[in-house]
JSON list of C-alpha atoms and ligand atoms in Angstrom, two decimals:
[
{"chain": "A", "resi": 1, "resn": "UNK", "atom": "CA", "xyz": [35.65, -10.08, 2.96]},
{"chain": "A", "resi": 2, "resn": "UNK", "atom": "CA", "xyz": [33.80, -7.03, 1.33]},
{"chain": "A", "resi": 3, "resn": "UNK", "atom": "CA", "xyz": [29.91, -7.21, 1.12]},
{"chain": "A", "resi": 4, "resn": "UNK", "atom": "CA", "xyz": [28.71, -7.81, -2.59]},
{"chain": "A", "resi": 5, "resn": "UNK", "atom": "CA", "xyz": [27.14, -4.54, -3.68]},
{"chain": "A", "resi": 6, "resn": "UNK", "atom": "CA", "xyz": [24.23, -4.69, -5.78]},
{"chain": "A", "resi": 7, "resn": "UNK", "atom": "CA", "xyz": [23.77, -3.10, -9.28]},
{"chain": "A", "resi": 8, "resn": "UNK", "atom": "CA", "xyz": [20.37, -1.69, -10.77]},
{"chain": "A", "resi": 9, "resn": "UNK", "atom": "CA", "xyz": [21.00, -4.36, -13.08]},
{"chain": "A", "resi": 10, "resn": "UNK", "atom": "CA", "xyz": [21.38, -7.16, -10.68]},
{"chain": "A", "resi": 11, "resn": "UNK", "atom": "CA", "xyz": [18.83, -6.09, -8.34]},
{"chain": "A", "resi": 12, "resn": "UNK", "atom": "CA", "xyz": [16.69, -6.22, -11.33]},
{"chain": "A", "resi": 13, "resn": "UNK", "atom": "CA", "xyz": [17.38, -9.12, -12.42]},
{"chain": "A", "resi": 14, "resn": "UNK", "atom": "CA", "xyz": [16.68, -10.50, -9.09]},
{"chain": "A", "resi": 15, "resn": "UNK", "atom": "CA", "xyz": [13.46, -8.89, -8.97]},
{"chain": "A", "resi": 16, "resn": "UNK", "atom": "CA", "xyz": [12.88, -10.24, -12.57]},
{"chain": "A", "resi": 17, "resn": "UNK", "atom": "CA", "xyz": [13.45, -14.27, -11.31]},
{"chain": "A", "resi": 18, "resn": "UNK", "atom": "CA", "xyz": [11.52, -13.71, -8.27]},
{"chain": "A", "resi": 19, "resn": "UNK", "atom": "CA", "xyz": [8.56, -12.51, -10.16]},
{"chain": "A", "resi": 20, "resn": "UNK", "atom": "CA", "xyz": [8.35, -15.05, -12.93]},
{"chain": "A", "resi": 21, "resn": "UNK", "atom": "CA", "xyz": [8.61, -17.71, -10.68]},
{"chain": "A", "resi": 22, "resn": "UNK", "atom": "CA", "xyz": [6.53, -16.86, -7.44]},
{"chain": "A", "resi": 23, "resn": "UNK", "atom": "CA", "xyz": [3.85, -14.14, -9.30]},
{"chain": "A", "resi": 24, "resn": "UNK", "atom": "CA", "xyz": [3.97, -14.81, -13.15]},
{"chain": "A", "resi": 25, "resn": "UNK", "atom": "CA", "xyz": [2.31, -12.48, -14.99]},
{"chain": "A", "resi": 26, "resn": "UNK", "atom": "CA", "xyz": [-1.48, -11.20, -15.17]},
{"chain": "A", "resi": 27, "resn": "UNK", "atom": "CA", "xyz": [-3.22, -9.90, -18.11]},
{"chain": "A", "resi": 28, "resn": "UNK", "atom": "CA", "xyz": [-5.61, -7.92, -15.80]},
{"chain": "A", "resi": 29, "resn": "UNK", "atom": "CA", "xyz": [-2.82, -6.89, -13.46]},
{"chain": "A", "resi": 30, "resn": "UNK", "atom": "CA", "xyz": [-0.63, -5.77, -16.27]},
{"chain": "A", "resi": 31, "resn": "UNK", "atom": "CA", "xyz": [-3.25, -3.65, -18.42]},
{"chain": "A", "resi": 32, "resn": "UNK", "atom": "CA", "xyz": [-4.23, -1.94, -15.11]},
{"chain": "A", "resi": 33, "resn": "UNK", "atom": "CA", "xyz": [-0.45, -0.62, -15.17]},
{"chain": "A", "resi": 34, "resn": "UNK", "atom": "CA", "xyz": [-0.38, 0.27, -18.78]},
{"chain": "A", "resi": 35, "resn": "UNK", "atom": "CA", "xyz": [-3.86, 2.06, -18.81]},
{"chain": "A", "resi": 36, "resn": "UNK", "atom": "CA", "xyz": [-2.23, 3.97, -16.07]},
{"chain": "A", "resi": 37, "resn": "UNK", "atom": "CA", "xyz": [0.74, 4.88, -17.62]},
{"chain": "A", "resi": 38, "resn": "UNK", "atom": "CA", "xyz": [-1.14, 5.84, -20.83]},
{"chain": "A", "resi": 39, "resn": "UNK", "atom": "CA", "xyz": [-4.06, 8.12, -18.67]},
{"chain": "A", "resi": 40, "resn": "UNK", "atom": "CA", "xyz": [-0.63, 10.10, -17.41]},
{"chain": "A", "resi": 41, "resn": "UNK", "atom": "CA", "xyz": [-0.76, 8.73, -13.82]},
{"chain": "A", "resi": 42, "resn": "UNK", "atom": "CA", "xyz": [2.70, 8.36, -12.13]},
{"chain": "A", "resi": 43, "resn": "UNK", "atom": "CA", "xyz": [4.38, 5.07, -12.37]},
{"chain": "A", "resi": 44, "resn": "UNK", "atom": "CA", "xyz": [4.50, 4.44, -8.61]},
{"chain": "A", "resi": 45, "resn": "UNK", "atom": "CA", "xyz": [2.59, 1.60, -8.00]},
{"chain": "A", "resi": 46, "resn": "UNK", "atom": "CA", "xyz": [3.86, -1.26, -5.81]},
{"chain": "A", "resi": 47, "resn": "UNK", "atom": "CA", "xyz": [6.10, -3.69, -7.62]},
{"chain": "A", "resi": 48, "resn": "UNK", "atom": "CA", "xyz": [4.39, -7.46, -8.56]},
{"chain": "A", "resi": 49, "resn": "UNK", "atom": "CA", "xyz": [5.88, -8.65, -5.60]},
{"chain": "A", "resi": 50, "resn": "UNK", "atom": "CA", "xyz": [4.51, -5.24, -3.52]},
{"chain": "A", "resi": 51, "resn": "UNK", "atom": "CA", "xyz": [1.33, -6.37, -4.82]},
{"chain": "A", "resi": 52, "resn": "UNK", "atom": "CA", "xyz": [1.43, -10.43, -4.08]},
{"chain": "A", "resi": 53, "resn": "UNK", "atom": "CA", "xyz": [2.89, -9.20, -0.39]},
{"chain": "A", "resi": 54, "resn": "UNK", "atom": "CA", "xyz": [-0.32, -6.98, 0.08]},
{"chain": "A", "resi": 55, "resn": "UNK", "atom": "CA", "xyz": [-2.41, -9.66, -1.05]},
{"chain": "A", "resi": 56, "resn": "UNK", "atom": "CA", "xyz": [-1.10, -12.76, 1.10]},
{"chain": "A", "resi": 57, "resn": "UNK", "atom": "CA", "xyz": [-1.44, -10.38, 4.13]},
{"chain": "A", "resi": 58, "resn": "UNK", "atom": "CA", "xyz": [-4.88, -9.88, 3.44]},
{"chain": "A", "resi": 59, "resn": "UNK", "atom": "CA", "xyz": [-5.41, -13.43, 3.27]},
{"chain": "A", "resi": 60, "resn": "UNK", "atom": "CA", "xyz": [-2.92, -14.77, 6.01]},
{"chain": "A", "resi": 61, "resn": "UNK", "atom": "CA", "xyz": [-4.86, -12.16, 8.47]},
{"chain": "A", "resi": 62, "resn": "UNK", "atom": "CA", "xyz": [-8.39, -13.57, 6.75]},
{"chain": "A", "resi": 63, "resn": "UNK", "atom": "CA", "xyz": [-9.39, -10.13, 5.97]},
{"chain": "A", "resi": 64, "resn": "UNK", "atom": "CA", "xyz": [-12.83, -9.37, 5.17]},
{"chain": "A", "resi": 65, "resn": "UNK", "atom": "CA", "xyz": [-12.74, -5.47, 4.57]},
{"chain": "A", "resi": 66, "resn": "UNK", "atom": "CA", "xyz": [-9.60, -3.77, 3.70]},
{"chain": "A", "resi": 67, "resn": "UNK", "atom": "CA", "xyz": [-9.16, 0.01, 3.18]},
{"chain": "A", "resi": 68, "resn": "UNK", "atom": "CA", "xyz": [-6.37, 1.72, 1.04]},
{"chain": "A", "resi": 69, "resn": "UNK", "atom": "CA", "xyz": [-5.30, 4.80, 1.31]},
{"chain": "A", "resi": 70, "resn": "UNK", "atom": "CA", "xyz": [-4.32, 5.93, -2.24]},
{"chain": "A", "resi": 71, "resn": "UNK", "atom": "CA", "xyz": [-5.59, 4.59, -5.07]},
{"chain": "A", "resi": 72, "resn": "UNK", "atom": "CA", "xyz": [-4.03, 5.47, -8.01]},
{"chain": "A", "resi": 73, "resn": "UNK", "atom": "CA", "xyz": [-4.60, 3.33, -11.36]},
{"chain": "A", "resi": 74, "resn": "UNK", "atom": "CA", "xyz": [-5.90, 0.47, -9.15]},
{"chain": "A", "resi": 75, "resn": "UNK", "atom": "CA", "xyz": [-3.22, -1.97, -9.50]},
{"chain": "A", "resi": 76, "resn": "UNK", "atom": "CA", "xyz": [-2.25, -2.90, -5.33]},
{"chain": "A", "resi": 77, "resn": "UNK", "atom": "CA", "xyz": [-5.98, -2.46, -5.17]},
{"chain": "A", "resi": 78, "resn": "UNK", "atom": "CA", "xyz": [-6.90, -5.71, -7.16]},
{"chain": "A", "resi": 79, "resn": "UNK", "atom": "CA", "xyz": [-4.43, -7.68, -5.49]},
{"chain": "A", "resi": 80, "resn": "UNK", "atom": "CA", "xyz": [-6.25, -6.51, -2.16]},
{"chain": "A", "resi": 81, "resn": "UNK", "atom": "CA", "xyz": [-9.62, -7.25, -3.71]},
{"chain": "A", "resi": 82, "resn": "UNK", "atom": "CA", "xyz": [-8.56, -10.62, -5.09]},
{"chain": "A", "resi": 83, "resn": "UNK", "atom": "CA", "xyz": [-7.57, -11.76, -1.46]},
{"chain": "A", "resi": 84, "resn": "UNK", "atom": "CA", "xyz": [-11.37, -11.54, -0.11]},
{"chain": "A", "resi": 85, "resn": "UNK", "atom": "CA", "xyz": [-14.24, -13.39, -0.22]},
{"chain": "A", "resi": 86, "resn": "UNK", "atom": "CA", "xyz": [-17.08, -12.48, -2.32]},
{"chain": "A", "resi": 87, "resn": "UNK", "atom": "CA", "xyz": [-19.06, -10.43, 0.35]},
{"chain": "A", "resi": 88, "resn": "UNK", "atom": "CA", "xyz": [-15.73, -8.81, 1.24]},
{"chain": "A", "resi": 89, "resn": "UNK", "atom": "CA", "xyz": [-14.81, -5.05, 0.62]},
{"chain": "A", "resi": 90, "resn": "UNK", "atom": "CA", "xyz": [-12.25, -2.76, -0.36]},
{"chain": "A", "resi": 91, "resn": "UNK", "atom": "CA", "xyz": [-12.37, 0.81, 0.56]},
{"chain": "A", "resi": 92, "resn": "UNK", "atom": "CA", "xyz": [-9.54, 2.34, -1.39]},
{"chain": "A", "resi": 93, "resn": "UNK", "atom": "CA", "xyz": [-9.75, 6.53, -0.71]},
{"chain": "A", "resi": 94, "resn": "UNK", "atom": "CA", "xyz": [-7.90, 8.95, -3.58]},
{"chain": "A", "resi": 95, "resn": "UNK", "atom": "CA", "xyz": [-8.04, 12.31, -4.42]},
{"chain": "A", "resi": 96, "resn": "UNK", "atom": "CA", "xyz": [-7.67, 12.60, -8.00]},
{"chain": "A", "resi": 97, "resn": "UNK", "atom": "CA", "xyz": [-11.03, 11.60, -9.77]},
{"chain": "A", "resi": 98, "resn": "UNK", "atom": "CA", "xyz": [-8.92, 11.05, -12.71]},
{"chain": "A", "resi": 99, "resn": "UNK", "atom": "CA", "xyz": [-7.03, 8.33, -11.34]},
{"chain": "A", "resi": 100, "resn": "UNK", "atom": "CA", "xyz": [-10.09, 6.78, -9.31]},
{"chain": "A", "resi": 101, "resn": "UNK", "atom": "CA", "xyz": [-12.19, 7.02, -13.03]},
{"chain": "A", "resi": 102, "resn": "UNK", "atom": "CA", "xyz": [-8.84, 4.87, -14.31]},
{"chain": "A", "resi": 103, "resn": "UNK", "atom": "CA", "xyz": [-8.81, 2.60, -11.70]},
{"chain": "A", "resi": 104, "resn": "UNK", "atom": "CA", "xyz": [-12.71, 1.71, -11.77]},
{"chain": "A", "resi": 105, "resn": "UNK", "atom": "CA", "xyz": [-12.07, 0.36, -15.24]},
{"chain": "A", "resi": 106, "resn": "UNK", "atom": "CA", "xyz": [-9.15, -1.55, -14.07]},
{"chain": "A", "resi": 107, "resn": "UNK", "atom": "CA", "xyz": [-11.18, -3.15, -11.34]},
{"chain": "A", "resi": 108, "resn": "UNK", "atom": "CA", "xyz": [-14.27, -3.74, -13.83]},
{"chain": "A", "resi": 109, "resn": "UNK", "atom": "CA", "xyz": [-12.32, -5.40, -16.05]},
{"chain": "A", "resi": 110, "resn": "UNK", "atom": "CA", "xyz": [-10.24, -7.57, -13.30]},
{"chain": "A", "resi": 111, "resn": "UNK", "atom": "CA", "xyz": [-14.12, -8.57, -11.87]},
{"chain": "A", "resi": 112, "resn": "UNK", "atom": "CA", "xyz": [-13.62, -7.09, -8.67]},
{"chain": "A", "resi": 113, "resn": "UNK", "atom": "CA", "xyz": [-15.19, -4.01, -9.03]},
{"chain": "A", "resi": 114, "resn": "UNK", "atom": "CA", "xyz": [-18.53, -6.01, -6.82]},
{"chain": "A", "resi": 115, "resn": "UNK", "atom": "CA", "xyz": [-15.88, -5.99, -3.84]},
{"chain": "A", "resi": 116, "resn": "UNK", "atom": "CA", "xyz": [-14.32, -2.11, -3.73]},
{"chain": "A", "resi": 117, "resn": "UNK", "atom": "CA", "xyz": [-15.68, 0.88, -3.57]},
{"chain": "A", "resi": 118, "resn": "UNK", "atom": "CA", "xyz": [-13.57, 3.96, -4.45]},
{"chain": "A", "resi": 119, "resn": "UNK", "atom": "CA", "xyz": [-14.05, 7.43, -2.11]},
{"chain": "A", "resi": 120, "resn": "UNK", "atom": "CA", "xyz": [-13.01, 10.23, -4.33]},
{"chain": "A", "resi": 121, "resn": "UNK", "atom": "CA", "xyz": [-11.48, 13.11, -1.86]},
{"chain": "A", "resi": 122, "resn": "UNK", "atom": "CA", "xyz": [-8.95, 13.86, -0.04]},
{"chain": "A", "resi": 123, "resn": "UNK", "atom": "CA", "xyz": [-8.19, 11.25, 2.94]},
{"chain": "A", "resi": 124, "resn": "UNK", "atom": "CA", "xyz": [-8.12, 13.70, 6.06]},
{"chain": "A", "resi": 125, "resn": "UNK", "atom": "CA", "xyz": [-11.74, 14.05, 5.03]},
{"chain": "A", "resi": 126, "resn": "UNK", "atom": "CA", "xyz": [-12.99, 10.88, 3.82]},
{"chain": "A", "resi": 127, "resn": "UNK", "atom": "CA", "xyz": [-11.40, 9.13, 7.02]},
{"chain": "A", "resi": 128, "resn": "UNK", "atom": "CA", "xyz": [-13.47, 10.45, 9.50]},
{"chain": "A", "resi": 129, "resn": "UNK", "atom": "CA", "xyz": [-16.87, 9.17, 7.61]},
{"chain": "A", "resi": 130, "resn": "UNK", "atom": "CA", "xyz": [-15.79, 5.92, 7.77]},
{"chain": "A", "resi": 131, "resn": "UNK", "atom": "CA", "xyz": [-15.92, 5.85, 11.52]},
{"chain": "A", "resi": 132, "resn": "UNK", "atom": "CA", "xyz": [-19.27, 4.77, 11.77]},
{"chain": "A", "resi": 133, "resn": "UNK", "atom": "CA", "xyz": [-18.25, 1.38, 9.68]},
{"chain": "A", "resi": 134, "resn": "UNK", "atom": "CA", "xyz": [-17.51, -1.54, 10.85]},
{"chain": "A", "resi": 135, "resn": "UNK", "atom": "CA", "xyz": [-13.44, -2.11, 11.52]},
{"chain": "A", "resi": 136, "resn": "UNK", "atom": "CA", "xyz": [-11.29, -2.70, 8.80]},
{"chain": "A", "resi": 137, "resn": "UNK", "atom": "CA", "xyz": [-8.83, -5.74, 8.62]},
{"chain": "A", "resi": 138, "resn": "UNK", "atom": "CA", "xyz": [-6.08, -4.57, 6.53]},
{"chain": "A", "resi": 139, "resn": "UNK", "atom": "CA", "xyz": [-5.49, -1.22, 6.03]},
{"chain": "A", "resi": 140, "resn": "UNK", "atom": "CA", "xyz": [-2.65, -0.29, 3.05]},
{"chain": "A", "resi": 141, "resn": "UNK", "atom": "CA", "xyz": [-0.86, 3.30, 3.68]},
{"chain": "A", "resi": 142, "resn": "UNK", "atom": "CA", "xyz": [0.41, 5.11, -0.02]},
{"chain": "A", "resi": 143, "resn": "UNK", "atom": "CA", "xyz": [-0.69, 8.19, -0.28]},
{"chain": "A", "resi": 144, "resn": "UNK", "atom": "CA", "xyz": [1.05, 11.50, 0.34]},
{"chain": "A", "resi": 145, "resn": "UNK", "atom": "CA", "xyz": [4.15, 11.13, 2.76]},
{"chain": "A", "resi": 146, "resn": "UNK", "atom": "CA", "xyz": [3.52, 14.01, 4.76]},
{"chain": "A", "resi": 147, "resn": "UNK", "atom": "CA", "xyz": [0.30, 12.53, 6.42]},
{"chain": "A", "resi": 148, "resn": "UNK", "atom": "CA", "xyz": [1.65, 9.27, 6.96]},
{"chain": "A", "resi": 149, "resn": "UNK", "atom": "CA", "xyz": [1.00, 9.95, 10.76]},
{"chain": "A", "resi": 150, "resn": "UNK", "atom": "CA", "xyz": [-2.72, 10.98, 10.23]},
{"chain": "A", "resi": 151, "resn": "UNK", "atom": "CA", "xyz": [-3.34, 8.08, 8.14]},
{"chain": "A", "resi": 152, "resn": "UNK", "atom": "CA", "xyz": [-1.56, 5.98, 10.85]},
{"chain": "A", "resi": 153, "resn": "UNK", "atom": "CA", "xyz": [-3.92, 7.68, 13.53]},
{"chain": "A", "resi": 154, "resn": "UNK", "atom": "CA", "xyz": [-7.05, 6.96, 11.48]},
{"chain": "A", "resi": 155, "resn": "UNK", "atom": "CA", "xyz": [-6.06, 2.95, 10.85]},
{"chain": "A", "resi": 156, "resn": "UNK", "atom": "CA", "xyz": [-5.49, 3.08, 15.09]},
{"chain": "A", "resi": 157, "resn": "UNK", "atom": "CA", "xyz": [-9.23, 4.30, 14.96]},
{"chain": "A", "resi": 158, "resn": "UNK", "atom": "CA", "xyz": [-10.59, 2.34, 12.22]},
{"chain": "A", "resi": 159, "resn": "UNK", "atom": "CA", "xyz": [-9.07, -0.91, 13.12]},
{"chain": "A", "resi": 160, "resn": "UNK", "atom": "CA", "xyz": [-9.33, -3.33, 15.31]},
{"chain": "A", "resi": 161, "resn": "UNK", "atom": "CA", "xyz": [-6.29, -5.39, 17.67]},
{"chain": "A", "resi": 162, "resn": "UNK", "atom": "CA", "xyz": [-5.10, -7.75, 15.11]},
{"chain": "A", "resi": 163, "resn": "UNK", "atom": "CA", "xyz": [-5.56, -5.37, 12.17]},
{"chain": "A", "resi": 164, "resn": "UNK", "atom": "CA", "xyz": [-2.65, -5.41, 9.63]},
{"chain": "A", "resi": 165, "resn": "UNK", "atom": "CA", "xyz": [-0.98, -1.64, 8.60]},
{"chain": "A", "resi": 166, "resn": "UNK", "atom": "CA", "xyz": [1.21, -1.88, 5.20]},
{"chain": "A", "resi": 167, "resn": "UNK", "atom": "CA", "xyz": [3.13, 1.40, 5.04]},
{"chain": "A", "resi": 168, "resn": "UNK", "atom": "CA", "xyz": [4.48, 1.69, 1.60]},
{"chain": "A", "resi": 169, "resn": "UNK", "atom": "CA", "xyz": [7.86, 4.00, 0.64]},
{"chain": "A", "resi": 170, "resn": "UNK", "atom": "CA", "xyz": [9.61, 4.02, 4.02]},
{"chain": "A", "resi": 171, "resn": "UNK", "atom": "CA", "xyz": [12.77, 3.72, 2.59]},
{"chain": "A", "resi": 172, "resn": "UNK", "atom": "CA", "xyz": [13.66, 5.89, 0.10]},
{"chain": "A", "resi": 173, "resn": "UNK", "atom": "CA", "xyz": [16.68, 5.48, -1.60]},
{"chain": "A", "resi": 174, "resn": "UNK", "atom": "CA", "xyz": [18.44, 5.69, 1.61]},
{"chain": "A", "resi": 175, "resn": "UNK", "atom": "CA", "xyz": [17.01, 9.03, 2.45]},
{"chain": "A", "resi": 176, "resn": "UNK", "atom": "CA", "xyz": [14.76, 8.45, 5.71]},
{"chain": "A", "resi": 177, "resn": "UNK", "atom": "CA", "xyz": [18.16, 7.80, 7.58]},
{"chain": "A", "resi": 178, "resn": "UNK", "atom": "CA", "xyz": [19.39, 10.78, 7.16]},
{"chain": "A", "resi": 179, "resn": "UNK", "atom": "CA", "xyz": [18.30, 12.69, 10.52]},
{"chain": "A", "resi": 180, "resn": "UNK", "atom": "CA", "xyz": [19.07, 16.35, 9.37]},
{"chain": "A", "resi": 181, "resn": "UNK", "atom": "CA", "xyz": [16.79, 16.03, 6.19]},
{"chain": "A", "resi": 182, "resn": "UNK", "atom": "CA", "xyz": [14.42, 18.86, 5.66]},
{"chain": "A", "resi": 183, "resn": "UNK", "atom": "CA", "xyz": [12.42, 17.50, 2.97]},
{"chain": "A", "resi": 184, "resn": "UNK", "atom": "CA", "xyz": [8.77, 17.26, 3.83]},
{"chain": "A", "resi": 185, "resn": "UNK", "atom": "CA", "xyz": [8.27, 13.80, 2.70]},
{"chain": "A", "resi": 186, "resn": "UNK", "atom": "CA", "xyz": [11.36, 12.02, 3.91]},
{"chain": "A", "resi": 187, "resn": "UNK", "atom": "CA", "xyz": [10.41, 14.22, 7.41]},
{"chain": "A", "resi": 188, "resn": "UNK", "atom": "CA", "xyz": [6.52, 12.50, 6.94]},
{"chain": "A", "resi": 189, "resn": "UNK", "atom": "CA", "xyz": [7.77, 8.96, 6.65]},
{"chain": "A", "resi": 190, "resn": "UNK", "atom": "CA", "xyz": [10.41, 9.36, 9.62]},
{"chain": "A", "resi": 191, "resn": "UNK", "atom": "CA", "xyz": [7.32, 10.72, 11.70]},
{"chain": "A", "resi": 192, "resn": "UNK", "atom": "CA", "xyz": [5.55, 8.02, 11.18]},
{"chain": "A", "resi": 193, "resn": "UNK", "atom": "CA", "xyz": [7.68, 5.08, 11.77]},
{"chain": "A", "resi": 194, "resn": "UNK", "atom": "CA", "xyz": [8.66, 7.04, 14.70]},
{"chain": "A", "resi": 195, "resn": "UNK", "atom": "CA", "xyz": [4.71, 6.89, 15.81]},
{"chain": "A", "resi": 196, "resn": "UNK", "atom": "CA", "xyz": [5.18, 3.02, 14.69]},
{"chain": "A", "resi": 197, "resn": "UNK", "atom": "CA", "xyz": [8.18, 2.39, 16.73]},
{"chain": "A", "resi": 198, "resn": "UNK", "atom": "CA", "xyz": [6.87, 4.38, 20.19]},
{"chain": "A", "resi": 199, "resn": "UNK", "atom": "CA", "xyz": [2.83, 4.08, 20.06]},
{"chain": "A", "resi": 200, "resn": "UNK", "atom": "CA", "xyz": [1.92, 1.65, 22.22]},
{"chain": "A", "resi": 201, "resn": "UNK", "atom": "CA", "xyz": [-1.18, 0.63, 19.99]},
{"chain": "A", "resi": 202, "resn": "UNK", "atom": "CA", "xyz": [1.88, -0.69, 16.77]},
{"chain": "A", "resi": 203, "resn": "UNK", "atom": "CA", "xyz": [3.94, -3.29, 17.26]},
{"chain": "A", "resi": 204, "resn": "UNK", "atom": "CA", "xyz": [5.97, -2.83, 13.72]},
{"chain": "A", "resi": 205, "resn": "UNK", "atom": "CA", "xyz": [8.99, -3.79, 11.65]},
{"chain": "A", "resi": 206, "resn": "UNK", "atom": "CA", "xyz": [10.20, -2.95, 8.35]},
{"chain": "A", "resi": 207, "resn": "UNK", "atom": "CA", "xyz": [12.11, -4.30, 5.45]},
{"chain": "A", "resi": 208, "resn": "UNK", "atom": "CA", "xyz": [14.67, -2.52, 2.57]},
{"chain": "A", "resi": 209, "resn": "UNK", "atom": "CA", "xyz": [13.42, -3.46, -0.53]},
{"chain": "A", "resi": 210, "resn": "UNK", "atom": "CA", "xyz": [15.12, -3.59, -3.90]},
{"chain": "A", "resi": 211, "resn": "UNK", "atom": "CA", "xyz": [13.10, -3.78, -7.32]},
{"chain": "A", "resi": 212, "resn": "UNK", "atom": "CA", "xyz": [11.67, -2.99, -10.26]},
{"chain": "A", "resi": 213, "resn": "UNK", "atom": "CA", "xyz": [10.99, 0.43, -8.37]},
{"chain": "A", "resi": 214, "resn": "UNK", "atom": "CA", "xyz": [14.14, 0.90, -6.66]},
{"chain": "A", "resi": 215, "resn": "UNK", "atom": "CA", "xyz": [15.58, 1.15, -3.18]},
{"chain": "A", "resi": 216, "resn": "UNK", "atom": "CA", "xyz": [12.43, 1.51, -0.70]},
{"chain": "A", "resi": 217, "resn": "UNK", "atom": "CA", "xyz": [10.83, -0.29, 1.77]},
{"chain": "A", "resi": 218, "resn": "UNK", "atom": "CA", "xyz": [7.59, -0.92, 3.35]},
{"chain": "A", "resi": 219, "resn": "UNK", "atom": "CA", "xyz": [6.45, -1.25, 7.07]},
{"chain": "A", "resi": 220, "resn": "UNK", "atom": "CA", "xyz": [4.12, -3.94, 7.99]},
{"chain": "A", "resi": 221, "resn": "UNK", "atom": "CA", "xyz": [2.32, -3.61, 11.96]},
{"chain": "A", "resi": 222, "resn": "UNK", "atom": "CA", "xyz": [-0.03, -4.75, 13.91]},
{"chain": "A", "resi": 223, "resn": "UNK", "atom": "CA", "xyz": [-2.74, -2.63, 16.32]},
{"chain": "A", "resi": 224, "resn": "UNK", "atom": "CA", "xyz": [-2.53, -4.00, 19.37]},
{"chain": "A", "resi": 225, "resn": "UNK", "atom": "CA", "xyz": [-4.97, -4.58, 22.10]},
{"chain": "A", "resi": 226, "resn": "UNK", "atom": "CA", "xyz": [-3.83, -0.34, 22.99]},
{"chain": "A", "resi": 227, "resn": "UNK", "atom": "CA", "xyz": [-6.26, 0.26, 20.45]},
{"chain": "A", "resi": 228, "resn": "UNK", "atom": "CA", "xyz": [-10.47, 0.20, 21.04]},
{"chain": "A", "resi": 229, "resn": "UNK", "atom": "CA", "xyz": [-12.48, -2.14, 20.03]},
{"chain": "B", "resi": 1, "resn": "DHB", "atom": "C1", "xyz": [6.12, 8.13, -4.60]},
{"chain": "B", "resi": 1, "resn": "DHB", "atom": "C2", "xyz": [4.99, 7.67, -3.95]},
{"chain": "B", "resi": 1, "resn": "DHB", "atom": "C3", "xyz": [4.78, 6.32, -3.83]},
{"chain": "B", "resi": 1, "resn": "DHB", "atom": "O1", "xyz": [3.70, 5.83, -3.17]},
{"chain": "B", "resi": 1, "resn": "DHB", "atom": "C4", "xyz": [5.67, 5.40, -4.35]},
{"chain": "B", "resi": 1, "resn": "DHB", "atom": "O2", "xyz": [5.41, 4.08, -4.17]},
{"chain": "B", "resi": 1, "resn": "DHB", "atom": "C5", "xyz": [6.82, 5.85, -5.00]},
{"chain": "B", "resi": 1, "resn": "DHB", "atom": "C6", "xyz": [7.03, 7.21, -5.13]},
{"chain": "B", "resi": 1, "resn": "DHB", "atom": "C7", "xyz": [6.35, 9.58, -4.74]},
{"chain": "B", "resi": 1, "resn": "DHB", "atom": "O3", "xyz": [5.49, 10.34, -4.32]},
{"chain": "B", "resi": 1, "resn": "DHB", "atom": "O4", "xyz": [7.39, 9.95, -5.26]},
{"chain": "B", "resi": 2, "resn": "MG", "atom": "MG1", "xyz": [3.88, 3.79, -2.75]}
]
C-alpha cells in the first residue's frame, strides 16, 4: 500500500485544525504579524504552532531567562516572553534596527515589553557581551543559516546542562539532505546539526514539519553536563 502524499492544501488544512483547536487565535499575536508584514519585514516567522512549541518549552524547562537569536517583527518572541514569570527575561539579539523598532511595539502592545530586552547588532558581536550574564534557560536559534554553528557554540557557552536549544529551518523543503548542495545556507544548517549530532555537550533530535510555512523543521537539544557551569 502506497504512502498518502500530502498536498499544500491538505497540509494546510491540517495546520489550519490544529491551530484553531490547540492555539486559537491572538489579537496581540496576530497584529505583531501584520505590522510586520506592513513595515516590509519578511514573512518568516514561526508558524502559531512554531510559536506555542517555543513557548511550552520555555515553560516545561521552567525557564527564567531566554535568549533569541533573531528577532524579527517580534512574534516567537512574545510567545517566549509570555512563558516567564514576571521577573523573567528575554534577550532576543537582531541586526536590523528596523525590525527590532517593529518588534518593540509589538511587545509594548502584547505587555511584555517589562520582560525582553532587544540587542540591536549583529549576533557574532552581541554574543560575546552576554558572557558575563547569568546562564540562559532557553535559547531559540533563527537567524542567518550560515552561523548556525557559532550561534550553537555561543548557547554551549551561555547555557547551562539542562538548557533547551530550538534550532528553527533545519529542514528546508527537503534541501538539507541533499549532501552535494553548495548553497551556503542549506551547507550552514547541515553544519550545525552535524555539531548537534557529534558534540558531546548536545544531545538533539529533530522533527519535519509541515505548515502554514511549508516543509521545514526545527531541532530541539539539550546541553549536557559536557558543557561548564
Ligand atoms: C528563512 C529564514 C527563517 O528563519 C525562516 O523561518 C524561513 C525562511 C530564510 O532566510 O529564507
Ligand atoms: Mg526561522
Amino acid at each position: 500500500m502506497s504512502e498518502p502524499t500530502p498536498t499544500r492544501a491538505s497540509w494546510l488544512a491540517v495546520d489550519a485544525y490544529l491551530t484553531d483547536t490547540l492555539v486559537g487565535h491572538d489579537p496581540d499575536l496576530e497584529q505583531a504579524v501584520a505590522d510586520q508584514d506592513a513595515a516590509g519585514l519578511a514573512s518568516i516567522e514561526v508558524a502559531p504552532l512554531g510559536g506555542k512549541l517555543l513557548h511550552l518549552l520555555a515553560r516545561i524547562a521552567g525557564a527564567r531567562r531566554v535568549l533569541e537569536i533573531g528577532t524579527l517583527g517580534g512574534y516567537s518572541t512574545i510567545w517566549l516572553a509570555r512563558a516567564l514569570p514576571s521577573d523573567g527575561l528575554v534577550v532576543t539579539i537582531d541586526a536590523d534596527a528596523a525590525a527590532a523598532r517593529t518588534a518593540r511595539h509589538s511587545l509594548e502592545r502584547a505587555g511584555v515589553s517589562d520582560r525582553v530586552r532587544i540587542e540591536i547588532g549583529v549576533a557574532a558581536d552581541v554574543l560575546p557581551t552576554l558572557a558575563g550574564e547569568a546562564p540562559f534557560d532557553l535559547i531559540f536559534i533563527d537567524a542567518d543559516k550560515e552561523s548556525n554553528t557559532l550561534y550553537q557554540e555561543w548557547a554551549a557557552r551561555l547555557g547551562h546542562p539542562g538548557t533547551v536549544i530550538v534550532v528553527d529551518n533545519v529542514a528546508r523543503s527537503g534541501a538539507v539532505a541533499d549532501a552535494a548542495t553548495t548553497h551556503p545556507q542549506i551547507l550552514g544548517v547541515r553544519a550545525g546539526l552535524e555539531m548537534l549530532g557529534s558534540d558531546p555537550r548536545f544531545d538533539a533530535t529533530a522533527l519535519q514539519t509541515l505548515d502554514l510555512k511549508g516543509w521545514d523543521g526545527v531541532a530541539v537539544a539539550v546541553l549536557t553536563d559536557a558543557v561548564a557551569g
